[in-house]
PDB file of C-alpha atoms in Angstrom:
ATOM      1  CA  UNK A  35       0.000   0.000   0.000  1.00 50.00           C
ATOM      2  CA  UNK A  36       2.792   2.433   0.898  1.00 56.00           C
ATOM      3  CA  UNK A  37       4.532   1.505  -2.362  1.00 55.00           C
ATOM      4  CA  UNK A  38       1.581   3.018  -4.254  1.00 55.00           C
ATOM      5  CA  UNK A  39       2.153   6.322  -2.485  1.00 59.00           C
ATOM      6  CA  UNK A  40       5.850   6.284  -3.274  1.00 60.00           C
ATOM      7  CA  UNK A  41       5.472   5.297  -6.921  1.00 60.00           C
ATOM      8  CA  UNK A  42       2.257   6.809  -8.348  1.00 58.00           C
ATOM      9  CA  UNK A  43       2.541   9.638 -10.834  1.00 59.00           C
ATOM     10  CA  UNK A  44       0.176  12.610 -10.942  1.00 53.00           C
ATOM     11  CA  UNK A  45      -1.931  10.685 -13.455  1.00 53.00           C
ATOM     12  CA  UNK A  46      -2.129   7.869 -10.904  1.00 58.00           C
ATOM     13  CA  UNK A  47      -3.839  10.035  -8.324  1.00 57.00           C
ATOM     14  CA  UNK A  48      -7.323   8.666  -8.621  1.00 53.00           C
ATOM     15  CA  UNK A  49     -10.317   8.339  -6.368  1.00 62.00           C
ATOM     16  CA  UNK A  50      -8.906   4.927  -5.408  1.00 61.00           C
ATOM     17  CA  UNK A  51      -5.618   6.504  -4.295  1.00 63.00           C
ATOM     18  CA  UNK A  52      -7.512   9.144  -2.351  1.00 67.00           C
ATOM     19  CA  UNK A  53      -9.597   6.425  -0.703  1.00 73.00           C
ATOM     20  CA  UNK A  54      -6.466   4.442   0.213  1.00 80.00           C
ATOM     21  CA  UNK A  55      -4.749   7.192   2.192  1.00 84.00           C
ATOM     22  CA  UNK A  56      -6.523   9.551   4.545  1.00 88.00           C
ATOM     23  CA  UNK A  57      -5.733  13.239   4.371  1.00 91.00           C
ATOM     24  CA  UNK A  58      -4.696  13.313   8.064  1.00 94.00           C
ATOM     25  CA  UNK A  59      -2.302  10.385   7.428  1.00 93.00           C
ATOM     26  CA  UNK A  60      -0.757  12.108   4.408  1.00 93.00           C
ATOM     27  CA  UNK A  61      -0.379  15.349   6.349  1.00 96.00           C
ATOM     28  CA  UNK A  62       1.287  13.467   9.200  1.00 96.00           C
ATOM     29  CA  UNK A  63       3.680  11.723   6.799  1.00 94.00           C
ATOM     30  CA  UNK A  64       4.533  15.006   5.097  1.00 96.00           C
ATOM     31  CA  UNK A  65       5.635  16.427   8.460  1.00 96.00           C
ATOM     32  CA  UNK A  66       7.897  13.566   9.476  1.00 93.00           C
ATOM     33  CA  UNK A  67      11.652  14.041   9.185  1.00 92.00           C
ATOM     34  CA  UNK A  68      13.066  10.497   9.192  1.00 94.00           C
ATOM     35  CA  UNK A  69      12.174   9.581   5.584  1.00 92.00           C
ATOM     36  CA  UNK A  70      12.436  12.604   3.289  1.00 91.00           C
ATOM     37  CA  UNK A  71      11.146  10.661   0.285  1.00 90.00           C
ATOM     38  CA  UNK A  72       7.997   9.625   2.146  1.00 91.00           C
ATOM     39  CA  UNK A  73       7.520  13.217   3.368  1.00 94.00           C
ATOM     40  CA  UNK A  74       7.937  14.545  -0.182  1.00 93.00           C
ATOM     41  CA  UNK A  75       5.549  12.014  -1.737  1.00 89.00           C
ATOM     42  CA  UNK A  76       2.936  12.552   0.971  1.00 91.00           C
ATOM     43  CA  UNK A  77       3.180  16.348   0.525  1.00 94.00           C
ATOM     44  CA  UNK A  78       2.976  15.927  -3.241  1.00 91.00           C
ATOM     45  CA  UNK A  79      -0.215  13.873  -2.879  1.00 89.00           C
ATOM     46  CA  UNK A  80      -1.664  16.420  -0.433  1.00 92.00           C
ATOM     47  CA  UNK A  81      -0.937  19.164  -2.982  1.00 93.00           C
ATOM     48  CA  UNK A  82      -2.673  17.279  -5.775  1.00 88.00           C
ATOM     49  CA  UNK A  83      -5.650  16.234  -3.631  1.00 88.00           C
ATOM     50  CA  UNK A  84      -6.233  19.763  -2.370  1.00 92.00           C
ATOM     51  CA  UNK A  85      -5.850  21.500  -5.711  1.00 91.00           C
ATOM     52  CA  UNK A  86      -8.268  18.973  -7.196  1.00 88.00           C
ATOM     53  CA  UNK A  87     -10.741  19.205  -4.282  1.00 88.00           C
ATOM     54  CA  UNK A  88     -10.387  22.756  -2.986  1.00 91.00           C
ATOM     55  CA  UNK A  89     -13.134  22.214  -0.394  1.00 90.00           C
ATOM     56  CA  UNK A  90     -10.478  20.363   1.636  1.00 89.00           C
ATOM     57  CA  UNK A  91      -8.761  23.682   2.401  1.00 92.00           C
ATOM     58  CA  UNK A  92     -11.450  24.739   4.857  1.00 91.00           C
ATOM     59  CA  UNK A  93     -10.779  21.747   7.131  1.00 93.00           C
ATOM     60  CA  UNK A  94      -6.985  21.710   6.870  1.00 95.00           C
ATOM     61  CA  UNK A  95      -5.890  25.341   6.425  1.00 95.00           C
ATOM     62  CA  UNK A  96      -4.178  25.496   9.818  1.00 96.00           C
ATOM     63  CA  UNK A  97      -2.280  22.253   9.092  1.00 97.00           C
ATOM     64  CA  UNK A  98      -1.092  23.601   5.744  1.00 97.00           C
ATOM     65  CA  UNK A  99       0.121  26.837   7.311  1.00 97.00           C
ATOM     66  CA  UNK A 100       1.753  25.031  10.255  1.00 97.00           C
ATOM     67  CA  UNK A 101       3.695  22.706   7.964  1.00 98.00           C
ATOM     68  CA  UNK A 102       4.659  25.551   5.625  1.00 98.00           C
ATOM     69  CA  UNK A 103       6.008  27.523   8.571  1.00 98.00           C
ATOM     70  CA  UNK A 104       7.765  24.628  10.320  1.00 97.00           C
ATOM     71  CA  UNK A 105       9.277  22.341   7.705  1.00 96.00           C
ATOM     72  CA  UNK A 106      12.803  22.631   6.411  1.00 95.00           C
ATOM     73  CA  UNK A 107      12.342  19.936   3.749  1.00 96.00           C
ATOM     74  CA  UNK A 108      12.584  21.783   0.411  1.00 97.00           C
ATOM     75  CA  UNK A 109      10.550  19.141  -1.411  1.00 96.00           C
ATOM     76  CA  UNK A 110       7.733  19.413   1.123  1.00 97.00           C
ATOM     77  CA  UNK A 111       7.963  23.209   0.997  1.00 98.00           C
ATOM     78  CA  UNK A 112       7.524  23.131  -2.761  1.00 97.00           C
ATOM     79  CA  UNK A 113       4.119  21.477  -2.377  1.00 97.00           C
ATOM     80  CA  UNK A 114       2.994  23.393   0.695  1.00 98.00           C
ATOM     81  CA  UNK A 115       4.062  26.733  -0.788  1.00 98.00           C
ATOM     82  CA  UNK A 116       1.739  25.990  -3.721  1.00 97.00           C
ATOM     83  CA  UNK A 117      -1.076  25.349  -1.261  1.00 97.00           C
ATOM     84  CA  UNK A 118      -0.421  28.598   0.615  1.00 97.00           C
ATOM     85  CA  UNK A 119      -0.300  30.395  -2.760  1.00 96.00           C
ATOM     86  CA  UNK A 120      -3.769  29.042  -3.538  1.00 95.00           C
ATOM     87  CA  UNK A 121      -5.071  30.059  -0.102  1.00 95.00           C
ATOM     88  CA  UNK A 122      -3.930  33.638  -0.720  1.00 94.00           C
ATOM     89  CA  UNK A 123      -4.995  33.791  -4.363  1.00 91.00           C
ATOM     90  CA  UNK A 124      -8.083  35.247  -5.968  1.00 87.00           C
ATOM     91  CA  UNK A 125      -9.261  31.663  -6.593  1.00 85.00           C
ATOM     92  CA  UNK A 126      -9.965  31.349  -2.887  1.00 87.00           C
ATOM     93  CA  UNK A 127     -13.249  33.062  -2.110  1.00 82.00           C
ATOM     94  CA  UNK A 128     -13.008  32.373   1.647  1.00 79.00           C
ATOM     95  CA  UNK A 129     -10.447  33.945   3.927  1.00 68.00           C
ATOM     96  CA  UNK A 130      -8.831  31.040   5.736  1.00 75.00           C
ATOM     97  CA  UNK A 131      -5.903  32.866   7.309  1.00 89.00           C
ATOM     98  CA  UNK A 132      -6.007  34.843  10.517  1.00 92.00           C
ATOM     99  CA  UNK A 133      -3.626  37.650  11.472  1.00 92.00           C
ATOM    100  CA  UNK A 134      -1.255  35.433  13.468  1.00 96.00           C
ATOM    101  CA  UNK A 135      -1.051  32.896  10.657  1.00 96.00           C
ATOM    102  CA  UNK A 136      -0.413  35.673   8.168  1.00 95.00           C
ATOM    103  CA  UNK A 137       2.435  36.987  10.306  1.00 96.00           C
ATOM    104  CA  UNK A 138       3.937  33.488  10.517  1.00 97.00           C
ATOM    105  CA  UNK A 139       3.657  33.103   6.731  1.00 97.00           C
ATOM    106  CA  UNK A 140       5.371  36.456   6.211  1.00 97.00           C
ATOM    107  CA  UNK A 141       8.231  35.577   8.555  1.00 97.00           C
ATOM    108  CA  UNK A 142       8.754  32.125   7.059  1.00 98.00           C
ATOM    109  CA  UNK A 143       8.547  33.473   3.499  1.00 98.00           C
ATOM    110  CA  UNK A 144      11.258  36.079   4.029  1.00 96.00           C
ATOM    111  CA  UNK A 145      13.407  33.487   5.826  1.00 96.00           C
ATOM    112  CA  UNK A 146      13.063  31.199   2.821  1.00 96.00           C
ATOM    113  CA  UNK A 147      14.135  33.968   0.439  1.00 93.00           C
ATOM    114  CA  UNK A 148      17.150  34.665   2.655  1.00 92.00           C
ATOM    115  CA  UNK A 149      18.289  31.031   2.445  1.00 93.00           C
ATOM    116  CA  UNK A 150      20.915  30.634  -0.278  1.00 89.00           C
ATOM    117  CA  UNK A 151      20.138  26.909  -0.556  1.00 93.00           C
ATOM    118  CA  UNK A 152      16.501  27.524  -1.491  1.00 92.00           C
ATOM    119  CA  UNK A 153      15.559  25.823  -4.776  1.00 94.00           C
ATOM    120  CA  UNK A 154      14.194  28.111  -7.492  1.00 93.00           C
ATOM    121  CA  UNK A 155      10.787  26.378  -7.520  1.00 94.00           C
ATOM    122  CA  UNK A 156      10.249  27.158  -3.834  1.00 96.00           C
ATOM    123  CA  UNK A 157      11.739  30.629  -4.201  1.00 95.00           C
ATOM    124  CA  UNK A 158       9.306  31.684  -6.940  1.00 95.00           C
ATOM    125  CA  UNK A 159       6.317  30.224  -5.075  1.00 97.00           C
ATOM    126  CA  UNK A 160       7.311  32.247  -2.018  1.00 97.00           C
ATOM    127  CA  UNK A 161       7.653  35.368  -4.153  1.00 96.00           C
ATOM    128  CA  UNK A 162       4.074  34.790  -5.311  1.00 96.00           C
ATOM    129  CA  UNK A 163       2.929  34.362  -1.707  1.00 97.00           C
ATOM    130  CA  UNK A 164       4.533  37.662  -0.731  1.00 97.00           C
ATOM    131  CA  UNK A 165       3.082  39.398  -3.791  1.00 96.00           C
ATOM    132  CA  UNK A 166      -0.391  38.277  -2.703  1.00 94.00           C
ATOM    133  CA  UNK A 167       0.244  39.494   0.854  1.00 95.00           C
ATOM    134  CA  UNK A 168       1.359  42.820  -0.604  1.00 93.00           C
ATOM    135  CA  UNK A 169      -2.332  43.616  -1.170  1.00 88.00           C
ATOM    136  CA  UNK A 170      -2.703  43.935   2.610  1.00 89.00           C
ATOM    137  CA  UNK A 171       0.808  45.134   3.472  1.00 90.00           C
ATOM    138  CA  UNK A 172       2.118  47.678   0.996  1.00 87.00           C
ATOM    139  CA  UNK A 173       5.580  47.672   2.619  1.00 93.00           C
ATOM    140  CA  UNK A 174       6.173  44.225   1.111  1.00 95.00           C
ATOM    141  CA  UNK A 175       6.407  45.563  -2.456  1.00 94.00           C
ATOM    142  CA  UNK A 176       9.705  47.408  -1.967  1.00 94.00           C
ATOM    143  CA  UNK A 177      11.298  44.591   0.036  1.00 95.00           C
ATOM    144  CA  UNK A 178      10.131  41.950  -2.439  1.00 95.00           C
ATOM    145  CA  UNK A 179      11.272  44.007  -5.429  1.00 95.00           C
ATOM    146  CA  UNK A 180      14.781  44.232  -3.959  1.00 94.00           C
ATOM    147  CA  UNK A 181      14.898  40.495  -3.285  1.00 93.00           C
ATOM    148  CA  UNK A 182      13.672  39.588  -6.761  1.00 93.00           C
ATOM    149  CA  UNK A 183      16.167  41.923  -8.418  1.00 92.00           C
ATOM    150  CA  UNK A 184      18.994  40.474  -6.304  1.00 91.00           C
ATOM    151  CA  UNK A 185      17.910  36.916  -7.146  1.00 89.00           C
ATOM    152  CA  UNK A 186      17.792  37.773 -10.847  1.00 90.00           C
ATOM    153  CA  UNK A 187      21.334  39.162 -10.654  1.00 90.00           C
ATOM    154  CA  UNK A 188      22.628  36.047  -8.881  1.00 86.00           C
ATOM    155  CA  UNK A 189      20.889  33.247 -10.739  1.00 81.00           C
ATOM    156  CA  UNK A 190      18.768  34.190 -13.712  1.00 80.00           C
ATOM    157  CA  UNK A 191      17.351  30.777 -14.555  1.00 88.00           C
ATOM    158  CA  UNK A 192      14.460  30.762 -17.062  1.00 88.00           C
ATOM    159  CA  UNK A 193      11.945  29.944 -14.318  1.00 87.00           C
ATOM    160  CA  UNK A 194      13.235  32.713 -12.071  1.00 90.00           C
ATOM    161  CA  UNK A 195      13.294  35.250 -14.915  1.00 92.00           C
ATOM    162  CA  UNK A 196       9.776  34.412 -16.012  1.00 92.00           C
ATOM    163  CA  UNK A 197       8.091  34.373 -12.604  1.00 93.00           C
ATOM    164  CA  UNK A 198      10.305  37.069 -11.124  1.00 93.00           C
ATOM    165  CA  UNK A 199       9.535  39.523 -13.912  1.00 93.00           C
ATOM    166  CA  UNK A 200       5.827  38.672 -13.791  1.00 94.00           C
ATOM    167  CA  UNK A 201       5.747  39.280 -10.030  1.00 94.00           C
ATOM    168  CA  UNK A 202       7.707  42.514 -10.389  1.00 94.00           C
ATOM    169  CA  UNK A 203       5.132  43.725 -12.878  1.00 93.00           C
ATOM    170  CA  UNK A 204       2.283  42.639 -10.586  1.00 91.00           C
ATOM    171  CA  UNK A 205       3.621  44.429  -7.497  1.00 91.00           C
ATOM    172  CA  UNK A 206       4.506  47.546  -9.506  1.00 87.00           C
ATOM    173  CA  UNK A 207       0.947  47.773 -10.853  1.00 76.00           C
ATOM    174  CA  UNK A 208      -0.762  47.120  -7.511  1.00 64.00           C
TER     175      UNK A 208
END
């Protein structure tokens, strides 16, 4: 049964897979630190389940935020940063984040951007998170602009250029 979790592709995430593993079990596995592959695969499944069934966010928003703020596993952060992005996006018509959670997300997000080992995929997701929070905190725009420009000077990968420039444009026009 666990082999299915570790080996299924995105196309293999079916109702059967969802029925096999409970959301609380997947969340618990994504938090564990002894088996990074299991944590990554569990987080990856959580990401796909939630983005497919967005109603799940209302029951698990605090878990998503807690894991985003507490994990140091880059692979897990890649999935959970996507979930936090969705929670803050215009696609979410319910506010699921309170002031304390928002503050924790802000702190974690800037800490991630300060980490030189941060993979580009996580970095650009975090930039999107901060751009969405900029709507409520206009001070973020200047700080985020500086960080994006610095990142583009250091490592201008295609993904970073594309998302970085798009976010720069978004925060400049907001």
